[in-house]
PDB file of C-alpha atoms in Angstrom:
ATOM      1  CA  MET J   1       9.762   3.882 -16.858  1.00  0.00           C
ATOM      2  CA  ARG J   2       5.818   5.606 -18.092  1.00  0.00           C
ATOM      3  CA  LEU J   3       2.532   5.144 -16.084  1.00  0.00           C
ATOM      4  CA  LYS J   4       0.973   3.179 -19.303  1.00  0.00           C
ATOM      5  CA  GLN J   5       4.081   0.569 -18.983  1.00  0.00           C
ATOM      6  CA  LEU J   6       4.042   0.336 -15.589  1.00  0.00           C
ATOM      7  CA  GLU J   7       0.154  -0.549 -15.423  1.00  0.00           C
ATOM      8  CA  SER J   8       0.547  -2.952 -18.368  1.00  0.00           C
ATOM      9  CA  LEU J   9       3.100  -5.140 -16.441  1.00  0.00           C
ATOM     10  CA  LEU J  10       1.227  -5.194 -13.421  1.00  0.00           C
ATOM     11  CA  GLU J  11      -1.987  -6.071 -15.114  1.00  0.00           C
ATOM     12  CA  ASP J  12      -1.514  -9.765 -14.258  1.00  0.00           C
ATOM     13  CA  VAL J  13      -0.730  -9.488 -10.703  1.00  0.00           C
ATOM     14  CA  GLU J  14      -3.273 -12.357  -8.939  1.00  0.00           C
ATOM     15  CA  PRO J  15      -5.044 -10.190  -6.376  1.00  0.00           C
ATOM     16  CA  PHE J  16      -6.300 -12.005  -3.240  1.00  0.00           C
ATOM     17  CA  ARG J  17      -7.277 -15.922  -3.446  1.00  0.00           C
ATOM     18  CA  GLU J  18      -9.390 -15.758  -0.296  1.00  0.00           C
ATOM     19  CA  PRO J  19      -9.439 -12.960   0.891  1.00  0.00           C
ATOM     20  CA  ASN J  20      -9.963 -11.876   4.737  1.00  0.00           C
ATOM     21  CA  ASN J  21     -12.948  -9.730   5.875  1.00  0.00           C
ATOM     22  CA  GLU J  22     -11.374  -8.702   9.135  1.00  0.00           C
ATOM     23  CA  LEU J  23      -8.006  -8.078   7.905  1.00  0.00           C
ATOM     24  CA  GLU J  24      -9.896  -5.254   4.969  1.00  0.00           C
ATOM     25  CA  GLN J  25      -8.034  -7.228   2.144  1.00  0.00           C
ATOM     26  CA  TYR J  26      -9.249  -5.648  -1.108  1.00  0.00           C
ATOM     27  CA  PRO J  27      -6.850  -5.773  -4.248  1.00  0.00           C
ATOM     28  CA  THR J  28      -5.101  -2.739  -5.123  1.00  0.00           C
ATOM     29  CA  GLY J  29      -5.572  -2.203  -9.099  1.00  0.00           C
ATOM     30  CA  ALA J  30      -2.624  -2.181 -11.838  1.00  0.00           C
ATOM     31  CA  HIS J  31      -3.790   1.273 -12.561  1.00  0.00           C
ATOM     32  CA  LEU J  32      -3.611   2.496  -8.677  1.00  0.00           C
ATOM     33  CA  ALA J  33      -0.648   0.732  -8.152  1.00  0.00           C
ATOM     34  CA  ALA J  34       1.214   2.048 -11.328  1.00  0.00           C
ATOM     35  CA  CYS J  35       0.092   5.885 -10.290  1.00  0.00           C
ATOM     36  CA  VAL J  36       1.590   5.382  -6.765  1.00  0.00           C
ATOM     37  CA  LEU J  37       4.675   4.397  -7.967  1.00  0.00           C
ATOM     38  CA  ALA J  38       5.001   6.657 -10.846  1.00  0.00           C
ATOM     39  CA  GLU J  39       4.360   9.728  -8.256  1.00  0.00           C
ATOM     40  CA  ALA J  40       6.948   8.024  -5.823  1.00  0.00           C
ATOM     41  CA  HIS J  41       9.542   7.760  -9.003  1.00  0.00           C
ATOM     42  CA  ALA J  42       9.218  11.176 -10.085  1.00  0.00           C
ATOM     43  CA  ARG J  43      10.440  12.262  -6.948  1.00  0.00           C
ATOM     44  CA  GLY J  44      13.548   9.974  -6.525  1.00  0.00           C
ATOM     45  CA  ASP J  45      12.091   7.657  -3.816  1.00  0.00           C
ATOM     46  CA  VAL J  46      12.181   4.843  -5.730  1.00  0.00           C
ATOM     47  CA  GLU J  47      15.167   4.018  -8.217  1.00  0.00           C
ATOM     48  CA  GLY J  48      18.333   2.827  -6.259  1.00  0.00           C
ATOM     49  CA  ARG J  49      16.429   3.161  -3.242  1.00  0.00           C
ATOM     50  CA  VAL J  50      15.154   0.417  -0.516  1.00  0.00           C
ATOM     51  CA  VAL J  51      11.388   0.251  -0.365  1.00  0.00           C
ATOM     52  CA  ALA J  52       9.052  -1.335   2.096  1.00  0.00           C
ATOM     53  CA  ASP J  53       5.658  -2.173   1.540  1.00  0.00           C
ATOM     54  CA  LEU J  54       3.432  -2.929   4.253  1.00  0.00           C
ATOM     55  CA  GLY J  55       0.346  -4.796   4.552  1.00  0.00           C
ATOM     56  CA  VAL J  56       2.184  -6.215   1.087  1.00  0.00           C
ATOM     57  CA  GLY J  57      -1.172  -8.805   0.429  1.00  0.00           C
ATOM     58  CA  GLY J  58      -0.311  -9.977  -3.274  1.00  0.00           C
ATOM     59  CA  GLY J  59       2.204  -7.918  -3.705  1.00  0.00           C
ATOM     60  CA  VAL J  60       1.667  -5.566  -6.501  1.00  0.00           C
ATOM     61  CA  LEU J  61       3.116  -2.416  -4.817  1.00  0.00           C
ATOM     62  CA  ALA J  62       6.257  -4.364  -4.009  1.00  0.00           C
ATOM     63  CA  ILE J  63       6.492  -5.743  -7.657  1.00  0.00           C
ATOM     64  CA  ALA J  64       5.422  -2.193  -9.117  1.00  0.00           C
ATOM     65  CA  SER J  65       8.772  -1.113  -7.101  1.00  0.00           C
ATOM     66  CA  LEU J  66      11.196  -3.542  -8.237  1.00  0.00           C
ATOM     67  CA  LEU J  67      10.169  -2.764 -12.038  1.00  0.00           C
ATOM     68  CA  ALA J  68      10.850   0.797 -11.181  1.00  0.00           C
ATOM     69  CA  GLY J  69      14.309   0.166 -10.283  1.00  0.00           C
ATOM     70  CA  ALA J  70      14.215   0.034  -6.684  1.00  0.00           C
ATOM     71  CA  ARG J  71      17.498  -1.576  -5.088  1.00  0.00           C
ATOM     72  CA  ARG J  72      15.405  -3.812  -2.775  1.00  0.00           C
ATOM     73  CA  VAL J  73      12.156  -4.201  -1.677  1.00  0.00           C
ATOM     74  CA  VAL J  74      10.572  -5.408   1.758  1.00  0.00           C
ATOM     75  CA  GLY J  75       7.070  -6.893   1.663  1.00  0.00           C
ATOM     76  CA  VAL J  76       5.639  -7.278   5.012  1.00  0.00           C
ATOM     77  CA  ASP J  77       2.207  -8.620   5.850  1.00  0.00           C
ATOM     78  CA  VAL J  78       0.099 -10.748   9.047  1.00  0.00           C
ATOM     79  CA  ASP J  79      -1.307 -13.747   6.478  1.00  0.00           C
ATOM     80  CA  PRO J  80       1.140 -15.969   5.303  1.00  0.00           C
ATOM     81  CA  GLY J  81      -1.196 -16.815   2.166  1.00  0.00           C
ATOM     82  CA  ALA J  82      -0.433 -13.325   1.417  1.00  0.00           C
ATOM     83  CA  LEU J  83       3.364 -14.054   1.435  1.00  0.00           C
ATOM     84  CA  GLU J  84       3.254 -17.047  -0.632  1.00  0.00           C
ATOM     85  CA  LEU J  85       0.863 -15.112  -3.008  1.00  0.00           C
ATOM     86  CA  CYS J  86       2.918 -12.230  -3.554  1.00  0.00           C
ATOM     87  CA  ARG J  87       6.052 -14.898  -3.676  1.00  0.00           C
ATOM     88  CA  ASP J  88       4.021 -16.950  -6.828  1.00  0.00           C
ATOM     89  CA  ASN J  89       3.510 -13.506  -8.523  1.00  0.00           C
ATOM     90  CA  CYS J  90       6.856 -12.598  -8.477  1.00  0.00           C
ATOM     91  CA  ASP J  91       8.043 -15.943  -9.644  1.00  0.00           C
ATOM     92  CA  ALA J  92       5.827 -15.081 -12.392  1.00  0.00           C
ATOM     93  CA  PHE J  93       8.084 -12.442 -14.110  1.00  0.00           C
ATOM     94  CA  GLU J  94      11.064 -13.054 -16.270  1.00  0.00           C
ATOM     95  CA  PRO J  95      13.138 -12.985 -14.910  1.00  0.00           C
ATOM     96  CA  ALA J  96      12.007 -13.783 -11.563  1.00  0.00           C
ATOM     97  CA  LEU J  97      11.888 -10.755  -9.183  1.00  0.00           C
ATOM     98  CA  ARG J  98      12.520 -10.935  -5.465  1.00  0.00           C
ATOM     99  CA  PRO J  99      11.898  -8.994  -2.942  1.00  0.00           C
ATOM    100  CA  THR J 100      12.420  -9.777   1.089  1.00  0.00           C
ATOM    101  CA  LEU J 101       9.043 -10.936   2.543  1.00  0.00           C
ATOM    102  CA  ARG J 102       8.507 -11.277   6.015  1.00  0.00           C
ATOM    103  CA  LEU J 103       5.801 -11.953   8.492  1.00  0.00           C
ATOM    104  CA  GLY J 104       4.196  -9.178  10.607  1.00  0.00           C
ATOM    105  CA  LEU J 105       1.529  -5.908  11.137  1.00  0.00           C
ATOM    106  CA  GLY J 106      -1.645  -6.885  11.644  1.00  0.00           C
ATOM    107  CA  ARG J 107      -4.945  -4.955  13.789  1.00  0.00           C
ATOM    108  CA  ASP J 108      -1.829  -3.570  15.710  1.00  0.00           C
ATOM    109  CA  PRO J 109       1.173  -2.537  13.296  1.00  0.00           C
ATOM    110  CA  SER J 110       2.683  -0.807  15.453  1.00  0.00           C
ATOM    111  CA  SER J 111       5.204  -3.341  16.278  1.00  0.00           C
ATOM    112  CA  LEU J 112       6.609  -5.229  12.877  1.00  0.00           C
ATOM    113  CA  GLY J 113       7.818  -8.205  14.991  1.00  0.00           C
ATOM    114  CA  GLY J 114      11.422  -9.669  14.297  1.00  0.00           C
ATOM    115  CA  PRO J 115      14.128  -7.137  13.821  1.00  0.00           C
ATOM    116  CA  PRO J 116      13.914  -3.438  13.264  1.00  0.00           C
ATOM    117  CA  LEU J 117      12.753  -2.500   9.301  1.00  0.00           C
ATOM    118  CA  ARG J 118      13.718   0.554   8.024  1.00  0.00           C
ATOM    119  CA  ALA J 119      13.504   1.660   4.578  1.00  0.00           C
ATOM    120  CA  ASP J 120      13.964   4.871   2.479  1.00  0.00           C
ATOM    121  CA  THR J 121      10.864   4.621   1.269  1.00  0.00           C
ATOM    122  CA  VAL J 122       7.395   3.125   2.383  1.00  0.00           C
ATOM    123  CA  VAL J 123       4.571   2.329  -0.272  1.00  0.00           C
ATOM    124  CA  MET J 124       1.458   0.852   0.983  1.00  0.00           C
ATOM    125  CA  ASN J 125      -2.647   0.829   0.615  1.00  0.00           C
ATOM    126  CA  PRO J 126      -3.718   0.222   4.343  1.00  0.00           C
ATOM    127  CA  PRO J 127      -6.921  -0.919   5.534  1.00  0.00           C
ATOM    128  CA  PHE J 128      -9.435   2.026   5.678  1.00  0.00           C
ATOM    129  CA  GLY J 129     -10.510   0.958   9.417  1.00  0.00           C
ATOM    130  CA  THR J 130     -14.114  -0.326   8.078  1.00  0.00           C
ATOM    131  CA  ARG J 131     -13.572  -3.251  10.450  1.00  0.00           C
ATOM    132  CA  ALA J 132     -10.825  -1.940  12.844  1.00  0.00           C
ATOM    133  CA  ARG J 133     -11.314   1.487  13.369  1.00  0.00           C
ATOM    134  CA  GLY J 134      -8.019   3.691  13.575  1.00  0.00           C
ATOM    135  CA  VAL J 135      -6.107   0.931  11.646  1.00  0.00           C
ATOM    136  CA  ASP J 136      -5.119   3.344   9.202  1.00  0.00           C
ATOM    137  CA  VAL J 137      -3.452   5.989  11.384  1.00  0.00           C
ATOM    138  CA  ARG J 138      -1.460   2.988  12.985  1.00  0.00           C
ATOM    139  CA  PHE J 139      -0.375   1.797   9.557  1.00  0.00           C
ATOM    140  CA  LEU J 140       0.374   5.273   8.916  1.00  0.00           C
ATOM    141  CA  ARG J 141       2.500   6.004  12.321  1.00  0.00           C
ATOM    142  CA  CYS J 142       4.725   2.441  11.833  1.00  0.00           C
ATOM    143  CA  ALA J 143       5.284   3.238   8.369  1.00  0.00           C
ATOM    144  CA  LEU J 144       6.739   6.777   9.791  1.00  0.00           C
ATOM    145  CA  GLY J 145       9.082   4.868  11.709  1.00  0.00           C
ATOM    146  CA  VAL J 146      10.372   2.720   9.299  1.00  0.00           C
ATOM    147  CA  ALA J 147      10.735   4.783   6.602  1.00  0.00           C
ATOM    148  CA  ARG J 148      13.723   7.610   6.314  1.00  0.00           C
ATOM    149  CA  THR J 149      12.372   9.825   3.495  1.00  0.00           C
ATOM    150  CA  ALA J 150       8.908   9.447   2.694  1.00  0.00           C
ATOM    151  CA  VAL J 151       5.714   7.765   2.947  1.00  0.00           C
ATOM    152  CA  TYR J 152       3.594   7.370   0.006  1.00  0.00           C
ATOM    153  CA  SER J 153      -0.261   6.123   1.581  1.00  0.00           C
ATOM    154  CA  LEU J 154      -3.740   5.679   0.027  1.00  0.00           C
ATOM    155  CA  HIS J 155      -6.345   6.947   2.479  1.00  0.00           C
ATOM    156  CA  LYS J 156     -10.192   7.812   2.017  1.00  0.00           C
ATOM    157  CA  SER J 157     -10.561  10.916   1.036  1.00  0.00           C
ATOM    158  CA  SER J 158     -13.318  11.477   3.280  1.00  0.00           C
ATOM    159  CA  THR J 159     -10.563  11.469   6.187  1.00  0.00           C
ATOM    160  CA  ARG J 160      -8.610  14.409   4.894  1.00  0.00           C
ATOM    161  CA  ALA J 161      -8.579  17.024   7.063  1.00  0.00           C
ATOM    162  CA  TYR J 162      -8.762  14.364  10.222  1.00  0.00           C
ATOM    163  CA  LEU J 163      -5.784  12.512   8.386  1.00  0.00           C
ATOM    164  CA  GLU J 164      -3.622  15.686   8.076  1.00  0.00           C
ATOM    165  CA  ARG J 165      -4.121  17.389  11.867  1.00  0.00           C
ATOM    166  CA  HIS J 166      -3.137  13.543  12.991  1.00  0.00           C
ATOM    167  CA  ALA J 167      -0.035  12.911  10.912  1.00  0.00           C
ATOM    168  CA  LEU J 168       1.178  16.794  11.619  1.00  0.00           C
ATOM    169  CA  HIS J 169       0.283  17.266  15.106  1.00  0.00           C
ATOM    170  CA  VAL J 170      -0.260  13.719  16.618  1.00  0.00           C
ATOM    171  CA  LEU J 171       2.282  11.687  14.862  1.00  0.00           C
ATOM    172  CA  ARG J 172       4.702  14.527  14.135  1.00  0.00           C
ATOM    173  CA  ALA J 173       4.972  14.252  10.039  1.00  0.00           C
ATOM    174  CA  ALA J 174       7.352  16.748   9.051  1.00  0.00           C
ATOM    175  CA  SER J 175       5.388  16.975   6.273  1.00  0.00           C
ATOM    176  CA  ALA J 176       1.992  15.751   4.941  1.00  0.00           C
ATOM    177  CA  THR J 177       1.078  16.147   1.355  1.00  0.00           C
ATOM    178  CA  VAL J 178      -1.787  15.020  -1.010  1.00  0.00           C
ATOM    179  CA  LEU J 179       0.062  14.370  -4.279  1.00  0.00           C
ATOM    180  CA  ALA J 180      -3.763  12.945  -6.411  1.00  0.00           C
ATOM    181  CA  GLU J 181      -7.083  12.448  -5.921  1.00  0.00           C
ATOM    182  CA  LEU J 182      -7.754   8.781  -7.139  1.00  0.00           C
ATOM    183  CA  ARG J 183     -10.741   6.438  -7.667  1.00  0.00           C
ATOM    184  CA  TYR J 184     -10.258   2.960  -6.366  1.00  0.00           C
ATOM    185  CA  GLU J 185     -12.367   0.711  -8.266  1.00  0.00           C
ATOM    186  CA  LEU J 186     -13.364  -1.623  -5.771  1.00  0.00           C
ATOM    187  CA  PRO J 187     -14.489  -4.822  -7.432  1.00  0.00           C
ATOM    188  CA  ARG J 188     -17.729  -7.217  -5.228  1.00  0.00           C
ATOM    189  CA  VAL J 189     -15.486  -9.579  -3.318  1.00  0.00           C
ATOM    190  CA  TYR J 190     -17.062 -10.756   0.029  1.00  0.00           C
ATOM    191  CA  ALA J 191     -20.339 -11.875   0.318  1.00  0.00           C
ATOM    192  CA  HIS J 192     -22.046  -9.129   1.924  1.00  0.00           C
ATOM    193  CA  HIS J 193     -21.130  -6.751  -1.047  1.00  0.00           C
ATOM    194  CA  ARG J 194     -24.166  -6.475  -3.191  1.00  0.00           C
ATOM    195  CA  LYS J 195     -22.699  -3.927  -5.972  1.00  0.00           C
ATOM    196  CA  ASP J 196     -20.306  -5.583  -8.836  1.00  0.00           C
ATOM    197  CA  VAL J 197     -18.247  -2.167  -8.412  1.00  0.00           C
ATOM    198  CA  VAL J 198     -17.825   0.248  -6.252  1.00  0.00           C
ATOM    199  CA  THR J 199     -15.929   3.642  -6.139  1.00  0.00           C
ATOM    200  CA  ILE J 200     -14.178   5.291  -3.595  1.00  0.00           C
ATOM    201  CA  GLU J 201     -13.129   8.625  -3.634  1.00  0.00           C
ATOM    202  CA  VAL J 202      -8.903   8.282  -2.401  1.00  0.00           C
ATOM    203  CA  ASP J 203      -6.306  10.440  -2.392  1.00  0.00           C
ATOM    204  CA  LEU J 204      -2.518   9.344  -2.606  1.00  0.00           C
ATOM    205  CA  TRP J 205      -0.068  10.939   0.036  1.00  0.00           C
ATOM    206  CA  ARG J 206       3.254  11.470   0.628  1.00  0.00           C
ATOM    207  CA  PHE J 207       4.286  11.899   4.121  1.00  0.00           C
ATOM    208  CA  GLU J 208       7.901  12.835   5.807  1.00  0.00           C
ATOM    209  CA  PRO J 209       8.958  11.205   8.897  1.00  0.00           C
TER     210      PRO J 209
END
Protein backbone atom coordinates (compact mmCIF):
# COMPACT_ATOMS: atom_id res chain seq x y z
CA MET A 1 0.00 0.00 0.00
CA ARG A 2 1.36 3.41 -0.99
CA LEU A 3 2.05 6.01 1.68
CA LYS A 4 -0.51 8.50 0.33
CA GLN A 5 -3.20 5.81 0.13
CA LEU A 6 -2.53 4.73 3.70
CA GLU A 7 -2.50 8.34 4.90
CA SER A 8 -5.85 8.97 3.23
CA LEU A 9 -7.41 5.96 4.98
CA LEU A 10 -6.17 7.21 8.34
CA GLU A 11 -7.48 10.77 8.02
CA ASP A 12 -10.78 10.01 9.75
CA VAL A 13 -9.33 8.19 12.77
CA GLU A 14 -10.59 10.14 15.77
CA PRO A 15 -7.91 11.41 18.22
CA PHE A 16 -8.30 11.48 22.00
CA ARG A 17 -11.74 12.63 23.15
CA GLU A 18 -10.60 13.77 26.62
CA PRO A 19 -6.79 13.82 26.51
CA ASN A 20 -4.96 13.32 29.80
CA ASN A 21 -2.09 15.76 30.27
CA GLU A 22 -0.43 13.59 32.94
CA LEU A 23 -0.24 10.73 30.44
CA GLU A 24 0.99 13.09 27.70
CA GLN A 25 -1.81 12.03 25.39
CA TYR A 26 -1.25 13.74 22.06
CA PRO A 27 -2.70 12.72 18.70
CA THR A 28 -0.51 10.96 16.16
CA GLY A 29 -1.52 12.46 12.80
CA ALA A 30 -2.34 10.45 9.72
CA HIS A 31 0.81 11.51 7.88
CA LEU A 32 3.11 10.64 10.77
CA ALA A 33 1.45 7.25 11.30
CA ALA A 34 1.61 6.47 7.58
CA CYS A 35 5.33 7.31 7.52
CA VAL A 36 6.02 4.95 10.42
CA LEU A 37 4.15 2.06 8.86
CA ALA A 38 5.50 2.67 5.36
CA GLU A 39 9.05 2.34 6.70
CA ALA A 40 8.21 -0.76 8.73
CA HIS A 41 6.35 -2.36 5.81
CA ALA A 42 9.21 -1.69 3.40
CA ARG A 43 11.54 -3.64 5.69
CA GLY A 44 9.25 -6.65 5.89
CA ASP A 45 8.30 -6.02 9.52
CA VAL A 46 4.51 -5.68 9.11
CA GLU A 47 2.88 -7.83 6.43
CA GLY A 48 1.99 -11.24 7.86
CA ARG A 49 3.54 -10.30 11.21
CA VAL A 50 2.23 -9.93 14.75
CA VAL A 51 2.48 -6.24 15.64
CA ALA A 52 2.10 -4.60 19.07
CA ASP A 53 1.21 -0.92 19.51
CA LEU A 54 2.28 0.20 22.99
CA GLY A 55 0.32 3.22 24.18
CA VAL A 56 -2.26 2.60 21.48
CA GLY A 57 -4.40 5.68 22.21
CA GLY A 58 -7.00 6.17 19.50
CA GLY A 59 -5.39 3.35 17.54
CA VAL A 60 -3.98 5.08 14.47
CA LEU A 61 -0.76 3.01 14.42
CA ALA A 62 -2.65 -0.20 15.19
CA ILE A 63 -5.12 0.54 12.40
CA ALA A 64 -2.31 1.42 10.00
CA SER A 65 -0.62 -1.89 10.84
CA LEU A 66 -3.78 -3.86 10.02
CA LEU A 67 -4.31 -1.92 6.79
CA ALA A 68 -0.66 -2.64 5.86
CA GLY A 69 -1.24 -6.39 6.17
CA ALA A 70 -0.32 -7.34 9.73
CA ARG A 71 -1.54 -10.83 10.64
CA ARG A 72 -2.51 -9.75 14.15
CA VAL A 73 -2.25 -6.50 16.11
CA VAL A 74 -2.26 -6.06 19.88
CA GLY A 75 -2.93 -2.58 21.25
CA VAL A 76 -2.01 -1.77 24.87
CA ASP A 77 -2.91 1.32 26.88
CA VAL A 78 -3.31 2.31 30.53
CA ASP A 79 -6.41 4.40 29.73
CA PRO A 80 -9.69 2.46 29.38
CA GLY A 81 -11.17 5.43 27.53
CA ALA A 82 -8.41 5.23 24.92
CA LEU A 83 -9.12 1.53 24.39
CA GLU A 84 -12.81 2.29 23.93
CA LEU A 85 -11.96 4.99 21.39
CA CYS A 86 -9.60 2.64 19.57
CA ARG A 87 -12.37 0.04 19.36
CA ASP A 88 -14.81 2.66 18.00
CA ASN A 89 -12.27 3.80 15.40
CA CYS A 90 -11.73 0.21 14.28
CA ASP A 91 -15.48 -0.40 14.05
CA ALA A 92 -15.81 2.59 11.69
CA PHE A 93 -13.94 0.74 8.95
CA GLU A 94 -15.71 -1.51 6.47
CA PRO A 95 -15.21 -4.32 7.20
CA ALA A 96 -14.50 -3.53 10.86
CA LEU A 97 -10.91 -4.02 12.00
CA ARG A 98 -10.26 -6.32 14.95
CA PRO A 99 -7.09 -5.70 16.95
CA THR A 100 -6.66 -7.35 20.34
CA LEU A 101 -6.83 -4.66 23.04
CA ARG A 102 -5.50 -4.95 26.59
CA LEU A 103 -5.05 -2.68 29.58
CA GLY A 104 -1.51 -1.98 30.71
CA LEU A 105 1.47 0.39 30.62
CA GLY A 106 1.31 3.84 32.22
CA ARG A 107 3.99 5.71 34.12
CA ASP A 108 5.94 2.48 34.67
CA PRO A 109 5.60 0.46 31.45
CA SER A 110 8.29 -2.00 32.58
CA SER A 111 5.40 -4.30 33.56
CA LEU A 112 2.56 -4.77 31.09
CA GLY A 113 0.39 -6.71 33.52
CA GLY A 114 -1.49 -9.83 32.49
CA PRO A 115 0.08 -12.62 30.45
CA PRO A 116 3.47 -12.00 28.80
CA LEU A 117 3.22 -10.16 25.49
CA ARG A 118 5.39 -11.09 22.53
CA ALA A 119 5.20 -9.72 18.99
CA ASP A 120 7.36 -9.69 15.89
CA THR A 121 7.27 -5.90 15.68
CA VAL A 122 6.43 -3.05 18.04
CA VAL A 123 5.23 0.33 16.74
CA MET A 124 4.73 3.25 19.11
CA ASN A 125 4.65 6.98 19.65
CA PRO A 126 5.55 7.05 23.36
CA PRO A 127 5.29 10.05 25.70
CA PHE A 128 8.28 12.36 25.27
CA GLY A 129 8.82 12.56 29.03
CA THR A 130 7.63 16.14 29.52
CA ARG A 131 5.44 15.23 32.51
CA ALA A 132 7.20 12.08 33.73
CA ARG A 133 10.91 12.24 33.11
CA GLY A 134 12.36 9.12 31.52
CA VAL A 135 9.04 7.57 30.51
CA ASP A 136 10.17 7.53 26.87
CA VAL A 137 13.09 5.20 27.60
CA ARG A 138 10.94 3.08 29.91
CA PHE A 139 8.57 2.54 26.99
CA LEU A 140 11.57 1.61 24.86
CA ARG A 141 12.81 -0.88 27.46
CA CYS A 142 9.37 -2.48 27.49
CA ALA A 143 9.19 -2.55 23.68
CA LEU A 144 12.57 -4.26 23.38
CA GLY A 145 11.29 -6.93 25.75
CA VAL A 146 8.19 -7.48 23.62
CA ALA A 147 9.63 -7.40 20.08
CA ARG A 148 11.27 -10.40 18.47
CA THR A 149 12.50 -8.50 15.41
CA ALA A 150 12.15 -4.71 15.52
CA VAL A 151 10.82 -1.66 17.34
CA TYR A 152 9.69 1.43 15.41
CA SER A 153 9.39 4.45 17.67
CA LEU A 154 9.16 8.25 17.49
CA HIS A 155 11.34 10.40 19.77
CA LYS A 156 12.37 14.05 19.94
CA SER A 157 15.36 14.72 17.69
CA SER A 158 16.95 16.66 20.55
CA THR A 159 17.35 13.38 22.47
CA ARG A 160 19.07 11.55 19.59
CA ALA A 161 22.59 11.19 21.03
CA TYR A 162 21.34 10.23 24.48
CA LEU A 163 18.77 7.78 23.14
CA GLU A 164 21.29 5.99 20.92
CA ARG A 165 23.75 5.66 23.78
CA HIS A 166 21.08 4.47 26.22
CA ALA A 167 19.57 1.98 23.78
CA LEU A 168 22.88 0.37 22.85
CA HIS A 169 24.78 0.46 26.14
CA VAL A 170 22.08 0.31 28.81
CA LEU A 171 19.17 -1.48 27.15
CA ARG A 172 21.55 -3.65 25.09
CA ALA A 173 19.70 -3.21 21.81
CA ALA A 174 21.45 -4.95 18.91
CA SER A 175 21.05 -1.85 16.76
CA ALA A 176 19.57 1.67 16.89
CA THR A 177 19.05 3.47 13.59
CA VAL A 178 17.35 6.76 12.72
CA LEU A 179 15.34 6.04 9.58
CA ALA A 180 13.83 9.48 9.04
CA GLU A 181 13.68 12.99 10.44
CA LEU A 182 10.05 14.09 10.62
CA ARG A 183 8.00 17.07 11.74
CA TYR A 184 5.34 16.47 14.38
CA GLU A 185 2.62 19.10 14.04
CA LEU A 186 1.31 19.25 17.62
CA PRO A 187 -2.12 20.92 17.82
CA ARG A 188 -3.42 22.92 20.79
CA VAL A 189 -4.74 20.18 23.08
CA TYR A 190 -4.53 21.46 26.65
CA ALA A 191 -5.53 24.74 28.32
CA HIS A 192 -1.92 25.76 28.99
CA HIS A 193 -1.05 25.61 25.27
CA ARG A 194 -0.69 29.11 23.82
CA LYS A 195 -0.21 28.34 20.13
CA ASP A 196 -2.63 26.63 17.75
CA VAL A 197 0.16 24.40 16.40
CA VAL A 198 3.69 23.69 17.58
CA THR A 199 6.14 21.90 15.30
CA ILE A 200 8.44 19.41 16.99
CA GLU A 201 11.36 17.77 15.20
CA VAL A 202 11.16 14.01 15.75
CA ASP A 203 13.20 11.00 14.70
CA LEU A 204 11.74 7.72 13.50
CA TRP A 205 13.93 5.01 15.00
CA ARG A 206 14.28 1.32 14.24
CA PHE A 207 15.70 -0.69 17.12
CA GLU A 208 16.59 -4.37 17.05
CA PRO A 209 16.34 -6.25 20.35
